[in-house]
Amino acid sequence: MTGPEEQAEAVDKVLRCWRQGDVSRDAGLEFMHLADFSRPHSPASLKAIAEGDNEAQMAGISLAVEEVAGFAVLTQTCDIVRSCRERHYVEVAPLVDRDGDFVEQVRRLKKAGIRLHTRHGKIWSRRRSQPRHDR
């Protein structure tokens, strides 16, 4: 059995190749988040609320799990390369599929704060630092 130091070294070794903006499209990925009963925002949230037990009902939140197409790394690279002993978390966001109409609205800058970029031959959307409305 490995100790905490060996486990931390193993995590650091894996994270050395991660960078902000990296995307993973591995099959079978699941994303967990808290479902707020007062504001469910996803099908997984609605399902978690419907299946929630009495304790979850009283708390007003429940754990929601859903399969996603992949995830994008949000944490800045300068923080990722620090040891996991110092920086305990790496933030990721789930990738969501969008229909052609949404993509076209982004392309024509009708969706403020979102821009398209190409990576590995695919079109991705991501938030712009400042919305542009000049087109």
JSON list of C-alpha atoms in Angstrom, two decimals:
[
{"chain": "A", "resi": 1, "resn": "MET", "atom": "CA", "xyz": [0.00, 0.00, 0.00]},
{"chain": "A", "resi": 2, "resn": "THR", "atom": "CA", "xyz": [1.26, 3.45, -0.83]},
{"chain": "A", "resi": 3, "resn": "GLY", "atom": "CA", "xyz": [1.42, 6.29, 1.64]},
{"chain": "A", "resi": 4, "resn": "PRO", "atom": "CA", "xyz": [0.21, 9.86, 1.30]},
{"chain": "A", "resi": 5, "resn": "GLU", "atom": "CA", "xyz": [3.53, 11.09, -0.15]},
{"chain": "A", "resi": 6, "resn": "GLU", "atom": "CA", "xyz": [3.52, 8.46, -2.90]},
{"chain": "A", "resi": 7, "resn": "GLN", "atom": "CA", "xyz": [-0.14, 9.22, -3.68]},
{"chain": "A", "resi": 8, "resn": "ALA", "atom": "CA", "xyz": [0.59, 12.95, -3.90]},
{"chain": "A", "resi": 9, "resn": "GLU", "atom": "CA", "xyz": [3.54, 12.28, -6.24]},
{"chain": "A", "resi": 10, "resn": "ALA", "atom": "CA", "xyz": [1.30, 10.13, -8.47]},
{"chain": "A", "resi": 11, "resn": "VAL", "atom": "CA", "xyz": [-1.33, 12.92, -8.68]},
{"chain": "A", "resi": 12, "resn": "ASP", "atom": "CA", "xyz": [1.36, 15.54, -9.40]},
{"chain": "A", "resi": 13, "resn": "LYS", "atom": "CA", "xyz": [2.81, 13.34, -12.16]},
{"chain": "A", "resi": 14, "resn": "VAL", "atom": "CA", "xyz": [-0.58, 13.07, -13.91]},
{"chain": "A", "resi": 15, "resn": "LEU", "atom": "CA", "xyz": [-1.30, 16.80, -13.58]},
{"chain": "A", "resi": 16, "resn": "ARG", "atom": "CA", "xyz": [2.08, 17.87, -15.04]},
{"chain": "A", "resi": 17, "resn": "CYS", "atom": "CA", "xyz": [0.70, 17.49, -18.56]},
{"chain": "A", "resi": 18, "resn": "TRP", "atom": "CA", "xyz": [-2.61, 19.32, -17.89]},
{"chain": "A", "resi": 19, "resn": "ARG", "atom": "CA", "xyz": [-3.05, 22.94, -19.01]},
{"chain": "A", "resi": 20, "resn": "GLN", "atom": "CA", "xyz": [-5.84, 25.49, -18.76]},
{"chain": "A", "resi": 21, "resn": "GLY", "atom": "CA", "xyz": [-8.19, 25.04, -21.73]},
{"chain": "A", "resi": 22, "resn": "ASP", "atom": "CA", "xyz": [-7.39, 21.35, -22.22]},
{"chain": "A", "resi": 23, "resn": "VAL", "atom": "CA", "xyz": [-10.39, 19.30, -23.27]},
{"chain": "A", "resi": 24, "resn": "SER", "atom": "CA", "xyz": [-11.09, 15.63, -22.62]},
{"chain": "A", "resi": 25, "resn": "ARG", "atom": "CA", "xyz": [-13.72, 13.76, -24.62]},
{"chain": "A", "resi": 26, "resn": "ASP", "atom": "CA", "xyz": [-13.28, 10.37, -22.95]},
{"chain": "A", "resi": 27, "resn": "ALA", "atom": "CA", "xyz": [-16.29, 8.06, -23.07]},
{"chain": "A", "resi": 28, "resn": "GLY", "atom": "CA", "xyz": [-18.23, 7.39, -19.90]},
{"chain": "A", "resi": 29, "resn": "LEU", "atom": "CA", "xyz": [-17.35, 10.55, -18.01]},
{"chain": "A", "resi": 30, "resn": "GLU", "atom": "CA", "xyz": [-19.74, 11.58, -15.26]},
{"chain": "A", "resi": 31, "resn": "PHE", "atom": "CA", "xyz": [-20.05, 15.04, -13.78]},
{"chain": "A", "resi": 32, "resn": "MET", "atom": "CA", "xyz": [-21.34, 15.61, -10.25]},
{"chain": "A", "resi": 33, "resn": "HIS", "atom": "CA", "xyz": [-22.88, 18.79, -8.94]},
{"chain": "A", "resi": 34, "resn": "LEU", "atom": "CA", "xyz": [-25.32, 19.87, -6.26]},
{"chain": "A", "resi": 35, "resn": "ALA", "atom": "CA", "xyz": [-28.93, 20.16, -7.32]},
{"chain": "A", "resi": 36, "resn": "ASP", "atom": "CA", "xyz": [-30.60, 23.13, -5.66]},
{"chain": "A", "resi": 37, "resn": "PHE", "atom": "CA", "xyz": [-34.27, 22.20, -5.22]},
{"chain": "A", "resi": 38, "resn": "SER", "atom": "CA", "xyz": [-35.33, 25.84, -5.57]},
{"chain": "A", "resi": 39, "resn": "ARG", "atom": "CA", "xyz": [-33.52, 26.28, -8.93]},
{"chain": "A", "resi": 40, "resn": "PRO", "atom": "CA", "xyz": [-32.96, 23.02, -10.82]},
{"chain": "A", "resi": 41, "resn": "HIS", "atom": "CA", "xyz": [-31.01, 23.80, -14.00]},
{"chain": "A", "resi": 42, "resn": "SER", "atom": "CA", "xyz": [-30.37, 20.45, -15.64]},
{"chain": "A", "resi": 43, "resn": "PRO", "atom": "CA", "xyz": [-32.11, 17.14, -16.33]},
{"chain": "A", "resi": 44, "resn": "ALA", "atom": "CA", "xyz": [-29.81, 15.56, -13.72]},
{"chain": "A", "resi": 45, "resn": "SER", "atom": "CA", "xyz": [-30.96, 18.14, -11.15]},
{"chain": "A", "resi": 46, "resn": "LEU", "atom": "CA", "xyz": [-34.61, 17.37, -11.85]},
{"chain": "A", "resi": 47, "resn": "LYS", "atom": "CA", "xyz": [-33.92, 13.64, -11.55]},
{"chain": "A", "resi": 48, "resn": "ALA", "atom": "CA", "xyz": [-32.01, 14.09, -8.27]},
{"chain": "A", "resi": 49, "resn": "ILE", "atom": "CA", "xyz": [-34.92, 16.11, -6.86]},
{"chain": "A", "resi": 50, "resn": "ALA", "atom": "CA", "xyz": [-37.47, 13.48, -7.91]},
{"chain": "A", "resi": 51, "resn": "GLU", "atom": "CA", "xyz": [-35.40, 10.70, -6.35]},
{"chain": "A", "resi": 52, "resn": "GLY", "atom": "CA", "xyz": [-34.35, 12.67, -3.26]},
{"chain": "A", "resi": 53, "resn": "ASP", "atom": "CA", "xyz": [-34.92, 11.19, 0.17]},
{"chain": "A", "resi": 54, "resn": "ASN", "atom": "CA", "xyz": [-36.44, 13.03, 3.14]},
{"chain": "A", "resi": 55, "resn": "GLU", "atom": "CA", "xyz": [-33.07, 14.30, 4.33]},
{"chain": "A", "resi": 56, "resn": "ALA", "atom": "CA", "xyz": [-32.33, 15.79, 0.89]},
{"chain": "A", "resi": 57, "resn": "GLN", "atom": "CA", "xyz": [-35.82, 17.30, 0.77]},
{"chain": "A", "resi": 58, "resn": "MET", "atom": "CA", "xyz": [-35.24, 19.01, 4.12]},
{"chain": "A", "resi": 59, "resn": "ALA", "atom": "CA", "xyz": [-31.80, 20.27, 3.11]},
{"chain": "A", "resi": 60, "resn": "GLY", "atom": "CA", "xyz": [-33.07, 21.51, -0.24]},
{"chain": "A", "resi": 61, "resn": "ILE", "atom": "CA", "xyz": [-30.08, 20.08, -2.12]},
{"chain": "A", "resi": 62, "resn": "SER", "atom": "CA", "xyz": [-29.04, 16.73, -3.48]},
{"chain": "A", "resi": 63, "resn": "LEU", "atom": "CA", "xyz": [-26.12, 15.28, -5.41]},
{"chain": "A", "resi": 64, "resn": "ALA", "atom": "CA", "xyz": [-26.80, 15.13, -9.16]},
{"chain": "A", "resi": 65, "resn": "VAL", "atom": "CA", "xyz": [-24.77, 12.90, -11.47]},
{"chain": "A", "resi": 66, "resn": "GLU", "atom": "CA", "xyz": [-24.94, 12.98, -15.25]},
{"chain": "A", "resi": 67, "resn": "GLU", "atom": "CA", "xyz": [-22.94, 11.56, -18.12]},
{"chain": "A", "resi": 68, "resn": "VAL", "atom": "CA", "xyz": [-21.22, 14.29, -20.14]},
{"chain": "A", "resi": 69, "resn": "ALA", "atom": "CA", "xyz": [-19.50, 14.48, -23.53]},
{"chain": "A", "resi": 70, "resn": "GLY", "atom": "CA", "xyz": [-16.28, 15.56, -21.84]},
{"chain": "A", "resi": 71, "resn": "PHE", "atom": "CA", "xyz": [-14.83, 18.35, -19.76]},
{"chain": "A", "resi": 72, "resn": "ALA", "atom": "CA", "xyz": [-12.62, 21.42, -20.09]},
{"chain": "A", "resi": 73, "resn": "VAL", "atom": "CA", "xyz": [-9.94, 22.41, -17.60]},
{"chain": "A", "resi": 74, "resn": "LEU", "atom": "CA", "xyz": [-10.62, 25.86, -16.10]},
{"chain": "A", "resi": 75, "resn": "THR", "atom": "CA", "xyz": [-7.84, 26.16, -13.53]},
{"chain": "A", "resi": 76, "resn": "GLN", "atom": "CA", "xyz": [-4.95, 28.36, -14.59]},
{"chain": "A", "resi": 77, "resn": "THR", "atom": "CA", "xyz": [-1.87, 26.44, -15.71]},
{"chain": "A", "resi": 78, "resn": "CYS", "atom": "CA", "xyz": [0.31, 28.19, -13.11]},
{"chain": "A", "resi": 79, "resn": "ASP", "atom": "CA", "xyz": [-1.89, 26.64, -10.40]},
{"chain": "A", "resi": 80, "resn": "ILE", "atom": "CA", "xyz": [-2.14, 23.20, -12.00]},
{"chain": "A", "resi": 81, "resn": "VAL", "atom": "CA", "xyz": [1.63, 22.73, -12.04]},
{"chain": "A", "resi": 82, "resn": "ARG", "atom": "CA", "xyz": [1.87, 23.43, -8.30]},
{"chain": "A", "resi": 83, "resn": "SER", "atom": "CA", "xyz": [1.86, 20.35, -6.09]},
{"chain": "A", "resi": 84, "resn": "CYS", "atom": "CA", "xyz": [-1.53, 18.96, -5.10]},
{"chain": "A", "resi": 85, "resn": "ARG", "atom": "CA", "xyz": [-0.31, 19.37, -1.51]},
{"chain": "A", "resi": 86, "resn": "GLU", "atom": "CA", "xyz": [-0.53, 23.17, -2.04]},
{"chain": "A", "resi": 87, "resn": "ARG", "atom": "CA", "xyz": [-3.36, 23.40, -4.59]},
{"chain": "A", "resi": 88, "resn": "HIS", "atom": "CA", "xyz": [-5.95, 20.79, -3.65]},
{"chain": "A", "resi": 89, "resn": "TYR", "atom": "CA", "xyz": [-8.42, 21.22, -6.52]},
{"chain": "A", "resi": 90, "resn": "VAL", "atom": "CA", "xyz": [-8.46, 21.48, -10.29]},
{"chain": "A", "resi": 91, "resn": "GLU", "atom": "CA", "xyz": [-11.63, 23.09, -11.61]},
{"chain": "A", "resi": 92, "resn": "VAL", "atom": "CA", "xyz": [-13.28, 21.54, -14.66]},
{"chain": "A", "resi": 93, "resn": "ALA", "atom": "CA", "xyz": [-16.52, 22.25, -16.50]},
{"chain": "A", "resi": 94, "resn": "PRO", "atom": "CA", "xyz": [-18.66, 19.78, -18.42]},
{"chain": "A", "resi": 95, "resn": "LEU", "atom": "CA", "xyz": [-18.88, 20.05, -22.20]},
{"chain": "A", "resi": 96, "resn": "VAL", "atom": "CA", "xyz": [-22.40, 20.34, -23.54]},
{"chain": "A", "resi": 97, "resn": "ASP", "atom": "CA", "xyz": [-23.66, 19.68, -27.04]},
{"chain": "A", "resi": 98, "resn": "ARG", "atom": "CA", "xyz": [-25.28, 22.60, -28.82]},
{"chain": "A", "resi": 99, "resn": "ASP", "atom": "CA", "xyz": [-27.45, 22.57, -31.91]},
{"chain": "A", "resi": 100, "resn": "GLY", "atom": "CA", "xyz": [-26.52, 24.28, -35.18]},
{"chain": "A", "resi": 101, "resn": "ASP", "atom": "CA", "xyz": [-28.75, 27.29, -34.48]},
{"chain": "A", "resi": 102, "resn": "PHE", "atom": "CA", "xyz": [-26.87, 28.04, -31.24]},
{"chain": "A", "resi": 103, "resn": "VAL", "atom": "CA", "xyz": [-23.51, 27.72, -33.02]},
{"chain": "A", "resi": 104, "resn": "GLU", "atom": "CA", "xyz": [-24.68, 30.06, -35.78]},
{"chain": "A", "resi": 105, "resn": "GLN", "atom": "CA", "xyz": [-25.84, 32.65, -33.21]},
{"chain": "A", "resi": 106, "resn": "VAL", "atom": "CA", "xyz": [-22.41, 32.50, -31.56]},
{"chain": "A", "resi": 107, "resn": "ARG", "atom": "CA", "xyz": [-20.70, 32.80, -34.94]},
{"chain": "A", "resi": 108, "resn": "ARG", "atom": "CA", "xyz": [-22.72, 35.96, -35.69]},
{"chain": "A", "resi": 109, "resn": "LEU", "atom": "CA", "xyz": [-21.93, 37.29, -32.16]},
{"chain": "A", "resi": 110, "resn": "LYS", "atom": "CA", "xyz": [-25.58, 37.15, -31.11]},
{"chain": "A", "resi": 111, "resn": "LYS", "atom": "CA", "xyz": [-24.61, 35.29, -27.91]},
{"chain": "A", "resi": 112, "resn": "ALA", "atom": "CA", "xyz": [-22.73, 37.81, -25.78]},
{"chain": "A", "resi": 113, "resn": "GLY", "atom": "CA", "xyz": [-19.59, 36.59, -24.07]},
{"chain": "A", "resi": 114, "resn": "ILE", "atom": "CA", "xyz": [-19.15, 33.39, -26.10]},
{"chain": "A", "resi": 115, "resn": "ARG", "atom": "CA", "xyz": [-16.70, 32.81, -28.92]},
{"chain": "A", "resi": 116, "resn": "LEU", "atom": "CA", "xyz": [-15.91, 29.86, -31.15]},
{"chain": "A", "resi": 117, "resn": "HIS", "atom": "CA", "xyz": [-12.51, 28.30, -31.57]},
{"chain": "A", "resi": 118, "resn": "THR", "atom": "CA", "xyz": [-11.26, 25.21, -33.36]},
{"chain": "A", "resi": 119, "resn": "ARG", "atom": "CA", "xyz": [-9.33, 22.49, -31.60]},
{"chain": "A", "resi": 120, "resn": "HIS", "atom": "CA", "xyz": [-8.42, 19.13, -33.11]},
{"chain": "A", "resi": 121, "resn": "GLY", "atom": "CA", "xyz": [-10.66, 19.82, -36.11]},
{"chain": "A", "resi": 122, "resn": "LYS", "atom": "CA", "xyz": [-13.77, 20.44, -33.98]},
{"chain": "A", "resi": 123, "resn": "ILE", "atom": "CA", "xyz": [-15.57, 23.70, -33.21]},
{"chain": "A", "resi": 124, "resn": "TRP", "atom": "CA", "xyz": [-15.79, 24.60, -29.52]},
{"chain": "A", "resi": 125, "resn": "SER", "atom": "CA", "xyz": [-17.42, 27.55, -27.79]},
{"chain": "A", "resi": 126, "resn": "ARG", "atom": "CA", "xyz": [-15.91, 29.34, -24.85]},
{"chain": "A", "resi": 127, "resn": "ARG", "atom": "CA", "xyz": [-16.51, 32.56, -22.99]},
{"chain": "A", "resi": 128, "resn": "ARG", "atom": "CA", "xyz": [-14.85, 35.74, -24.22]},
{"chain": "A", "resi": 129, "resn": "SER", "atom": "CA", "xyz": [-13.32, 38.01, -21.63]},
{"chain": "A", "resi": 130, "resn": "GLN", "atom": "CA", "xyz": [-15.39, 40.92, -22.95]},
{"chain": "A", "resi": 131, "resn": "PRO", "atom": "CA", "xyz": [-18.61, 40.62, -24.99]},
{"chain": "A", "resi": 132, "resn": "ARG", "atom": "CA", "xyz": [-18.47, 42.27, -28.41]},
{"chain": "A", "resi": 133, "resn": "HIS", "atom": "CA", "xyz": [-21.55, 43.67, -30.09]},
{"chain": "A", "resi": 134, "resn": "ASP", "atom": "CA", "xyz": [-19.97, 45.31, -33.14]},
{"chain": "A", "resi": 135, "resn": "ARG", "atom": "CA", "xyz": [-21.03, 42.73, -35.75]}
]
